[in-house]
PDB file of C-alpha atoms in Angstrom:
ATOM      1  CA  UNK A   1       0.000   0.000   0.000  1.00 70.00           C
ATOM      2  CA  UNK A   2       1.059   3.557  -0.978  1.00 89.00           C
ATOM      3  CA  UNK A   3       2.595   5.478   2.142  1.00 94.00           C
ATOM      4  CA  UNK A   4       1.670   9.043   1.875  1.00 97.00           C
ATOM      5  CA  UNK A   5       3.613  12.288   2.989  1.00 97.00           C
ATOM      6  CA  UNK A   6       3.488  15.014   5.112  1.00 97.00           C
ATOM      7  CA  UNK A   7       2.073  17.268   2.452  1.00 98.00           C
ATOM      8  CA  UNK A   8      -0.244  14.564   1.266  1.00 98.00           C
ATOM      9  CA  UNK A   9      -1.432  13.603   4.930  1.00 98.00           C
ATOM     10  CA  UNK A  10      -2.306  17.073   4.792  1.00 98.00           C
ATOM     11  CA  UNK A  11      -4.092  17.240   1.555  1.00 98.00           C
ATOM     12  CA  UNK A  12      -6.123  14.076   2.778  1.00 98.00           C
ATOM     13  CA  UNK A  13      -7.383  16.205   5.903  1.00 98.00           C
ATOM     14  CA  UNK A  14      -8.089  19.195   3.992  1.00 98.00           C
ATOM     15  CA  UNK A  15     -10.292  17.360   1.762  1.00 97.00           C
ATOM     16  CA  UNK A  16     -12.075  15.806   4.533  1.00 97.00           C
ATOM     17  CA  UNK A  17     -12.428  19.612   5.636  1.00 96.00           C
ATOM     18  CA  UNK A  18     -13.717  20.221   2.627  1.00 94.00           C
ATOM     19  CA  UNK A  19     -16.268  17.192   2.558  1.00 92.00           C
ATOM     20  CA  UNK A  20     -17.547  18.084   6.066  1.00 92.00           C
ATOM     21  CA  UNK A  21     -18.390  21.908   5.932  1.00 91.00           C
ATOM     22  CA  UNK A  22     -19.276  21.765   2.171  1.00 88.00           C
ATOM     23  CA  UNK A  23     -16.390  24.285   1.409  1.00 90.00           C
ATOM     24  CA  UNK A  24     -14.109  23.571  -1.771  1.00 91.00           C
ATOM     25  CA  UNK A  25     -10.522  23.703  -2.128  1.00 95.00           C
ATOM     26  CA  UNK A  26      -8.906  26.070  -3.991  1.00 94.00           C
ATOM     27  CA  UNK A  27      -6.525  23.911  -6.755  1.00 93.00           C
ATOM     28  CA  UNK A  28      -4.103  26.301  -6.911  1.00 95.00           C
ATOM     29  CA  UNK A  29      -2.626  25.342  -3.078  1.00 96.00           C
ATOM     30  CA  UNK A  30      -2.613  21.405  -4.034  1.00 97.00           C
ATOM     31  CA  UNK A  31      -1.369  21.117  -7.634  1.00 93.00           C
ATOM     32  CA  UNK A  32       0.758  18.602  -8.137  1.00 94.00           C
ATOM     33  CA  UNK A  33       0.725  17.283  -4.087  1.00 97.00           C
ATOM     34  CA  UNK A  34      -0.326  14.054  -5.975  1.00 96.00           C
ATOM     35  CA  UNK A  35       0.499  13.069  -9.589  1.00 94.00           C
ATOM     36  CA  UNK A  36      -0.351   8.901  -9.932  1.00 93.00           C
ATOM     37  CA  UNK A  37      -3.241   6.925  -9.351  1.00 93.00           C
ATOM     38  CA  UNK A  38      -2.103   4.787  -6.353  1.00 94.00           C
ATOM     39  CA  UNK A  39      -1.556   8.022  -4.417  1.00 97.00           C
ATOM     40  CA  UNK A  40      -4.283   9.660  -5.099  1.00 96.00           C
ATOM     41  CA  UNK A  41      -5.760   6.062  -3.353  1.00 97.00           C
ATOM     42  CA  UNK A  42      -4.260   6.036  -1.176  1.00 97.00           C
ATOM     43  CA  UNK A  43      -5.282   9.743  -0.051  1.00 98.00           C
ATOM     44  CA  UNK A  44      -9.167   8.503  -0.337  1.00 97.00           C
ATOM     45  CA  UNK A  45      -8.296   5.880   1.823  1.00 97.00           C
ATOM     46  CA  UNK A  46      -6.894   8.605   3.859  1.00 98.00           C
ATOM     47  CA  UNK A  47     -10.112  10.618   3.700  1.00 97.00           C
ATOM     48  CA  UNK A  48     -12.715   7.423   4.190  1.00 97.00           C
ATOM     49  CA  UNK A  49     -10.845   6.721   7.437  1.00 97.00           C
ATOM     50  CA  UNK A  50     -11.688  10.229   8.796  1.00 97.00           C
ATOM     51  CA  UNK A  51     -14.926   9.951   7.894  1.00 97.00           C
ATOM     52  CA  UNK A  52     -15.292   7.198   9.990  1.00 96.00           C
ATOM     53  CA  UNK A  53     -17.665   5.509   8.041  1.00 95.00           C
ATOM     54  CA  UNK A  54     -17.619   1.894   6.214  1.00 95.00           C
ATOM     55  CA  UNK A  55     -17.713   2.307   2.544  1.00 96.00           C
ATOM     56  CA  UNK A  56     -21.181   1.320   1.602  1.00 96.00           C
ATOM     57  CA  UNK A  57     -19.873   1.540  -2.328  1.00 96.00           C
ATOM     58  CA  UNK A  58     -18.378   2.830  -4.888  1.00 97.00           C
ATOM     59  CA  UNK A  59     -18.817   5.829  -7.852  1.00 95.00           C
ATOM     60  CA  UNK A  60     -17.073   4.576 -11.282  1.00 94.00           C
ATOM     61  CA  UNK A  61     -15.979   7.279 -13.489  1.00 91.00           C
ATOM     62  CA  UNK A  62     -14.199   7.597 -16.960  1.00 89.00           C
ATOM     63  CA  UNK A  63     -16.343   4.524 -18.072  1.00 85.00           C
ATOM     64  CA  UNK A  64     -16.133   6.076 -21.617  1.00 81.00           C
ATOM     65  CA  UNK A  65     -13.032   6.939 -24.421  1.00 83.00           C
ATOM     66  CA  UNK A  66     -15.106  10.274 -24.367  1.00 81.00           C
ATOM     67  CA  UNK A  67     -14.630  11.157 -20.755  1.00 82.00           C
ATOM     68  CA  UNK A  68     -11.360   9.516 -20.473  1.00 86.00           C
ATOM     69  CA  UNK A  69     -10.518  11.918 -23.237  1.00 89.00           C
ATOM     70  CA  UNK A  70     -12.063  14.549 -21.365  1.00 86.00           C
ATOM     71  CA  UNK A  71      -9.608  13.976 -18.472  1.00 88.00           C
ATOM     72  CA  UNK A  72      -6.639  12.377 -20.385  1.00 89.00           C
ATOM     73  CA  UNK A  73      -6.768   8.890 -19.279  1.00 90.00           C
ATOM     74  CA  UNK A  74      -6.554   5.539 -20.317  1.00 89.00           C
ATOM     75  CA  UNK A  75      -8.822   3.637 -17.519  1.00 90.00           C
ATOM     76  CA  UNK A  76     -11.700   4.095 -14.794  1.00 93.00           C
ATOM     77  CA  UNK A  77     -11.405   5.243 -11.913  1.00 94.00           C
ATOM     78  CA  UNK A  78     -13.688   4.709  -8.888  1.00 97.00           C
ATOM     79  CA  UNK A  79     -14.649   6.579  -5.461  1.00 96.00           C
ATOM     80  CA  UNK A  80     -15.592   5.721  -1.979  1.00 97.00           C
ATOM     81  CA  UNK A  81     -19.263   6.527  -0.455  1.00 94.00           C
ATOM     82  CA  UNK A  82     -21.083   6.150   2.500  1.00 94.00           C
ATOM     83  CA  UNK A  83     -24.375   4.734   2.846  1.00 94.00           C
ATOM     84  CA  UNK A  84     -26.043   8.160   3.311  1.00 91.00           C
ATOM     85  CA  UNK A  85     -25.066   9.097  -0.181  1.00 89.00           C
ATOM     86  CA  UNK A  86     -26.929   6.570  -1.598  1.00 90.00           C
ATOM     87  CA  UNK A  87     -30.763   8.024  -1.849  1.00 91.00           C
ATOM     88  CA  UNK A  88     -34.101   6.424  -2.807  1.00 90.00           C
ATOM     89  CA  UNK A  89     -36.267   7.007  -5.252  1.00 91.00           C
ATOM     90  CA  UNK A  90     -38.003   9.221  -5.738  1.00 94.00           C
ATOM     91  CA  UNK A  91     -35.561  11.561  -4.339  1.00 94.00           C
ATOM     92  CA  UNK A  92     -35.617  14.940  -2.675  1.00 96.00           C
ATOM     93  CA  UNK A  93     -32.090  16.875  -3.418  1.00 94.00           C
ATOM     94  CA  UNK A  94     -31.600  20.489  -1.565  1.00 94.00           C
ATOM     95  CA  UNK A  95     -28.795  22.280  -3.998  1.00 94.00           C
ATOM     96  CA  UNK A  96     -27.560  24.168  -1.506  1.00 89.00           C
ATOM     97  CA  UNK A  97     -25.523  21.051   0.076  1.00 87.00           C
ATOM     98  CA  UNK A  98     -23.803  20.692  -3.378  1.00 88.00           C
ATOM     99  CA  UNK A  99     -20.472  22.317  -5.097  1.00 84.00           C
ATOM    100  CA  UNK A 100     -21.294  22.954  -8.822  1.00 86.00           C
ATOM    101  CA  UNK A 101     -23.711  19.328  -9.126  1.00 91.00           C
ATOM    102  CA  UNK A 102     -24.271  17.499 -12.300  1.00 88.00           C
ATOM    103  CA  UNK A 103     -27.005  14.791 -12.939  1.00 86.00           C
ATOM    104  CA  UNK A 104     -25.453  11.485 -14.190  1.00 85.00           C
ATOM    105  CA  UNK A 105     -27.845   8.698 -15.778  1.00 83.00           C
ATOM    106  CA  UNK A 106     -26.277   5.383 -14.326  1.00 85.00           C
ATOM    107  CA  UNK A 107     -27.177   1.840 -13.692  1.00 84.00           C
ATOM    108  CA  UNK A 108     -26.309   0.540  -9.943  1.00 87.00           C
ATOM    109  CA  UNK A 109     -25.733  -2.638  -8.796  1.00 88.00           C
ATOM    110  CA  UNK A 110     -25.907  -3.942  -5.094  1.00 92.00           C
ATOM    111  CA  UNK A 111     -23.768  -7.106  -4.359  1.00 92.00           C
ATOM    112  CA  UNK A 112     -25.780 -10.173  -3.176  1.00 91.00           C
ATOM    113  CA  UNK A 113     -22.548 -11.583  -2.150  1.00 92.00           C
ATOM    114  CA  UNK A 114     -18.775 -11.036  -1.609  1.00 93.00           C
ATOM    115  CA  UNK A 115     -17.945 -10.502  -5.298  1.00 90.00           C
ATOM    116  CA  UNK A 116     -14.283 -11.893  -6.218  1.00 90.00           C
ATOM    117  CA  UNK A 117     -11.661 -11.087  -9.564  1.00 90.00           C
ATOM    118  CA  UNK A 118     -12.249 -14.494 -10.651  1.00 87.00           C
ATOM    119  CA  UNK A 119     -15.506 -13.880 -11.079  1.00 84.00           C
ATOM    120  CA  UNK A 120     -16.714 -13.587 -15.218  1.00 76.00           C
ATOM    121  CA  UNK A 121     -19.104 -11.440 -16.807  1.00 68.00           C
ATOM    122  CA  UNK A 122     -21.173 -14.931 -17.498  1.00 65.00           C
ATOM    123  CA  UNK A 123     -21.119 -15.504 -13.599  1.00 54.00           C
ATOM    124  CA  UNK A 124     -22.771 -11.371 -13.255  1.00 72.00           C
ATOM    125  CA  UNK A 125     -25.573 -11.697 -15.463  1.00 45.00           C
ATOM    126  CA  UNK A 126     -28.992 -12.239 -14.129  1.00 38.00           C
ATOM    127  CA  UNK A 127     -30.842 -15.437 -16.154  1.00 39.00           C
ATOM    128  CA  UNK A 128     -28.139 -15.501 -18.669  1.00 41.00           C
ATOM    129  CA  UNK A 129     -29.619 -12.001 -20.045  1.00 41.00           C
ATOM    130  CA  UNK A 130     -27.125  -9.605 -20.799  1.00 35.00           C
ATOM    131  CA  UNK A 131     -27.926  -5.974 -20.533  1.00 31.00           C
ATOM    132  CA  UNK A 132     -26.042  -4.501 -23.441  1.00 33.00           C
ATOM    133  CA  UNK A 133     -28.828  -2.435 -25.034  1.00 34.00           C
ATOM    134  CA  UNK A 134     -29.626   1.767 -26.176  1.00 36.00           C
ATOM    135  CA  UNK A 135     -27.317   3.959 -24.395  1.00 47.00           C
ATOM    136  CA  UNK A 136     -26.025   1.961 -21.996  1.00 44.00           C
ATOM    137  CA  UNK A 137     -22.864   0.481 -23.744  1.00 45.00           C
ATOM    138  CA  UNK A 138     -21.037   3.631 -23.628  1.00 51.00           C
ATOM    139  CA  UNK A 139     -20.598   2.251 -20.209  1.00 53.00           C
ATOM    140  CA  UNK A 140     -17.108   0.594 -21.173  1.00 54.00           C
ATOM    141  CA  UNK A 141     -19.232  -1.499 -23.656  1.00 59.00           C
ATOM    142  CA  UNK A 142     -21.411  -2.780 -20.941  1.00 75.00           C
ATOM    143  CA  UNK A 143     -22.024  -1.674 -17.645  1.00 80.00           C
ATOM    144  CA  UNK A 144     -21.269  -4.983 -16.142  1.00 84.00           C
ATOM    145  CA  UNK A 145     -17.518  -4.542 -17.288  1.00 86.00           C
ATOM    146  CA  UNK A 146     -17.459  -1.529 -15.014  1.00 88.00           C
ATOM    147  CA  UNK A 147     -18.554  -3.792 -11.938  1.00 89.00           C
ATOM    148  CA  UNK A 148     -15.934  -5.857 -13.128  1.00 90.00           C
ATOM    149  CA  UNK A 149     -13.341  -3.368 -13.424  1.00 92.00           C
ATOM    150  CA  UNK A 150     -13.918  -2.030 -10.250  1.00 94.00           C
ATOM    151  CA  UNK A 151     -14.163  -5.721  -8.371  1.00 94.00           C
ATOM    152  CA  UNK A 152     -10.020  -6.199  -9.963  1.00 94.00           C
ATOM    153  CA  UNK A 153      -9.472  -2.718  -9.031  1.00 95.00           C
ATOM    154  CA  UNK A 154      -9.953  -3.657  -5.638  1.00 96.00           C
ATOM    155  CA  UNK A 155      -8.503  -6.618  -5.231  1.00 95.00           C
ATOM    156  CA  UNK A 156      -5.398  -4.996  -6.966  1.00 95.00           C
ATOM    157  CA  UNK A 157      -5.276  -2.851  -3.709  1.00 95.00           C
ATOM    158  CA  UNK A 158      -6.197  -6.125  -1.054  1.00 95.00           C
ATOM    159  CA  UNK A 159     -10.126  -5.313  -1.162  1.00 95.00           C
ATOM    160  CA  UNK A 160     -12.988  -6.971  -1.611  1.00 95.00           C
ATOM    161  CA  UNK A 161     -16.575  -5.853  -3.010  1.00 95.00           C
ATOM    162  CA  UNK A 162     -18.574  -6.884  -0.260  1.00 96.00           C
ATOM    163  CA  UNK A 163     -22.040  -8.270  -0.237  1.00 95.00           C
ATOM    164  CA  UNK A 164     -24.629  -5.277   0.606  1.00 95.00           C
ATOM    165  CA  UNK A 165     -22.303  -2.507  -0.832  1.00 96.00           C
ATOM    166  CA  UNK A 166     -23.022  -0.876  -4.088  1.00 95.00           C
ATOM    167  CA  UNK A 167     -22.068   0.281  -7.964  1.00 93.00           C
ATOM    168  CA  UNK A 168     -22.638   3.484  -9.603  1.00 91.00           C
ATOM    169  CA  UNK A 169     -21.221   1.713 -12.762  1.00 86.00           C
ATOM    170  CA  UNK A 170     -20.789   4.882 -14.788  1.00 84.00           C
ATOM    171  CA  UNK A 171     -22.634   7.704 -16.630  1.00 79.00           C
ATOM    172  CA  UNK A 172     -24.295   7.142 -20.015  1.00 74.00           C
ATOM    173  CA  UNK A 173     -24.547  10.384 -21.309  1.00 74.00           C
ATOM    174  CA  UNK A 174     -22.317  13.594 -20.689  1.00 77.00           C
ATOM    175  CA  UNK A 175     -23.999  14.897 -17.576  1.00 83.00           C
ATOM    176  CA  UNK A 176     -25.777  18.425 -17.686  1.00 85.00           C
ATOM    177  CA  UNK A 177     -25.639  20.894 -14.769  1.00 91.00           C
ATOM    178  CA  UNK A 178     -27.969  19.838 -11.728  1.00 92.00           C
ATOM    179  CA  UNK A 179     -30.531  22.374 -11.299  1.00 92.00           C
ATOM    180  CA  UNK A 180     -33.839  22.917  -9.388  1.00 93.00           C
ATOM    181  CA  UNK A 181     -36.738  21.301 -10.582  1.00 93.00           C
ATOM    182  CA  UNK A 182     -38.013  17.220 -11.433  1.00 93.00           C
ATOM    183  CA  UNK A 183     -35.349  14.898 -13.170  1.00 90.00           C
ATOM    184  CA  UNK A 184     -36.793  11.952 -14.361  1.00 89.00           C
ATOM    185  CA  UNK A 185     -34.705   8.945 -15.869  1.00 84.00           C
ATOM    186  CA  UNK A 186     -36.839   6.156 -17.604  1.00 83.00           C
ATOM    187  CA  UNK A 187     -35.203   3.021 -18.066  1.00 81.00           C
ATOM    188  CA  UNK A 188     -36.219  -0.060 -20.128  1.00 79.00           C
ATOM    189  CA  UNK A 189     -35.989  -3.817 -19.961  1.00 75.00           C
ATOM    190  CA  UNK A 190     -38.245  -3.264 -17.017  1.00 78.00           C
ATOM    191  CA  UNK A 191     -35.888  -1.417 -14.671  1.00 78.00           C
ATOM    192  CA  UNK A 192     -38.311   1.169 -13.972  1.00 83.00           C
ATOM    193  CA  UNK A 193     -38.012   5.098 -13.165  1.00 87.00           C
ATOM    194  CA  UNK A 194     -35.603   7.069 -10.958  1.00 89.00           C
ATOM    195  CA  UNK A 195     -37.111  10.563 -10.121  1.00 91.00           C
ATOM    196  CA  UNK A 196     -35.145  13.726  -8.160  1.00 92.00           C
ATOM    197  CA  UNK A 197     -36.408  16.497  -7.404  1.00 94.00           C
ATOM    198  CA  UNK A 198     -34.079  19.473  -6.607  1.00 94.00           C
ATOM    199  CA  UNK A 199     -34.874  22.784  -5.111  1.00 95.00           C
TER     200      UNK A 199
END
């Protein structure tokens, strides 16, 4: 595991600031404090730990070549979350806890068991159907390759995707600004509706 520094120790507890008041950084005092992956892990490991909080799952991002090539990078990346970031449907939102919010269309996936690399896409599907249809391959071709990313990912680091947590597997469409009103998602193959509302 990635040992951080003094400076990076430091970064880790200023985002935690950050996270708890609902303040942002300013990027101009932490460019460049970390410049690789494994650190920047290492400093949300950092951050989760403060929280004090078991990570109830997990946020993929850059699940598409056009937001990888948005952000220059060649893979996915994932985040931590705590259970009460994980909302029902329908969904009442209050801006004002937010920095700068977008709306991301996503499928999620809650484990029904401890969920290991071995593990194939074949083993993931539910009834041998495989939910590659409409928008939703821009998730890495399928959004079940992003639970599978993220289950190596983990393990990579001495993890495990646990039964009970959960998957935001990764955004369909580029996401627009989060404003006040209803959001609505409708989903097919019989996966329903997602509302928010926002004020």
């Amino acid at each position: 595991m990635t040992e951080l520094n003094a400076r990076q120790e430091e970064f880790a507890k200023a985002l935690f600031e950050a996270y708890d008041t609902n303040t942002p950084l300013k990027e101009e005092e932490w460019k460049d404090v970390v410049t690789d992956d494994e650190t920047a892990y290492a400093v949300q490991d950092a951050v989760v730990k403060l929280k004090g909080k078991p990570t109830a799952g997990y946020k993929v991002s850059l699940t598409s070549k056009e937001t990888q090539d948005m952000f220059d990078a060649d893979s996915p990346l994932y985040g931590q979350q705590v259970a009460e970031r994980f909302l029902q449907s329908p969904a009442d939102v209050d801006l004002q806890m937010l920095n700068e919010p977008l709306l991301e269309v996503e499928l999620t996936f809650r484990a029904k068991e401890d969920l290991q690399p071995s593990d194939t896409l074949k083993d993931l599907f539910k009834d041998g159907e495989k939910l590659k249809e409409g928008v939703s391959s821009e998730v890495l071709g399928n959004p079940f390759k992003s639970l599978q990313w993220l289950v190596q990912k983990l393990a990579e680091q001495g993890k495990v995707f646990t039964k009970g947590q959960m998957v935001s597997s990764g955004t369909f469409v580029l996401p627009p600004k989060f404003t006040a009103g209803k959001w609505e998602v409708e989903f097919d193959s019989g996966l329903g509706n997602v509302v928010v509302n926002a004020k």
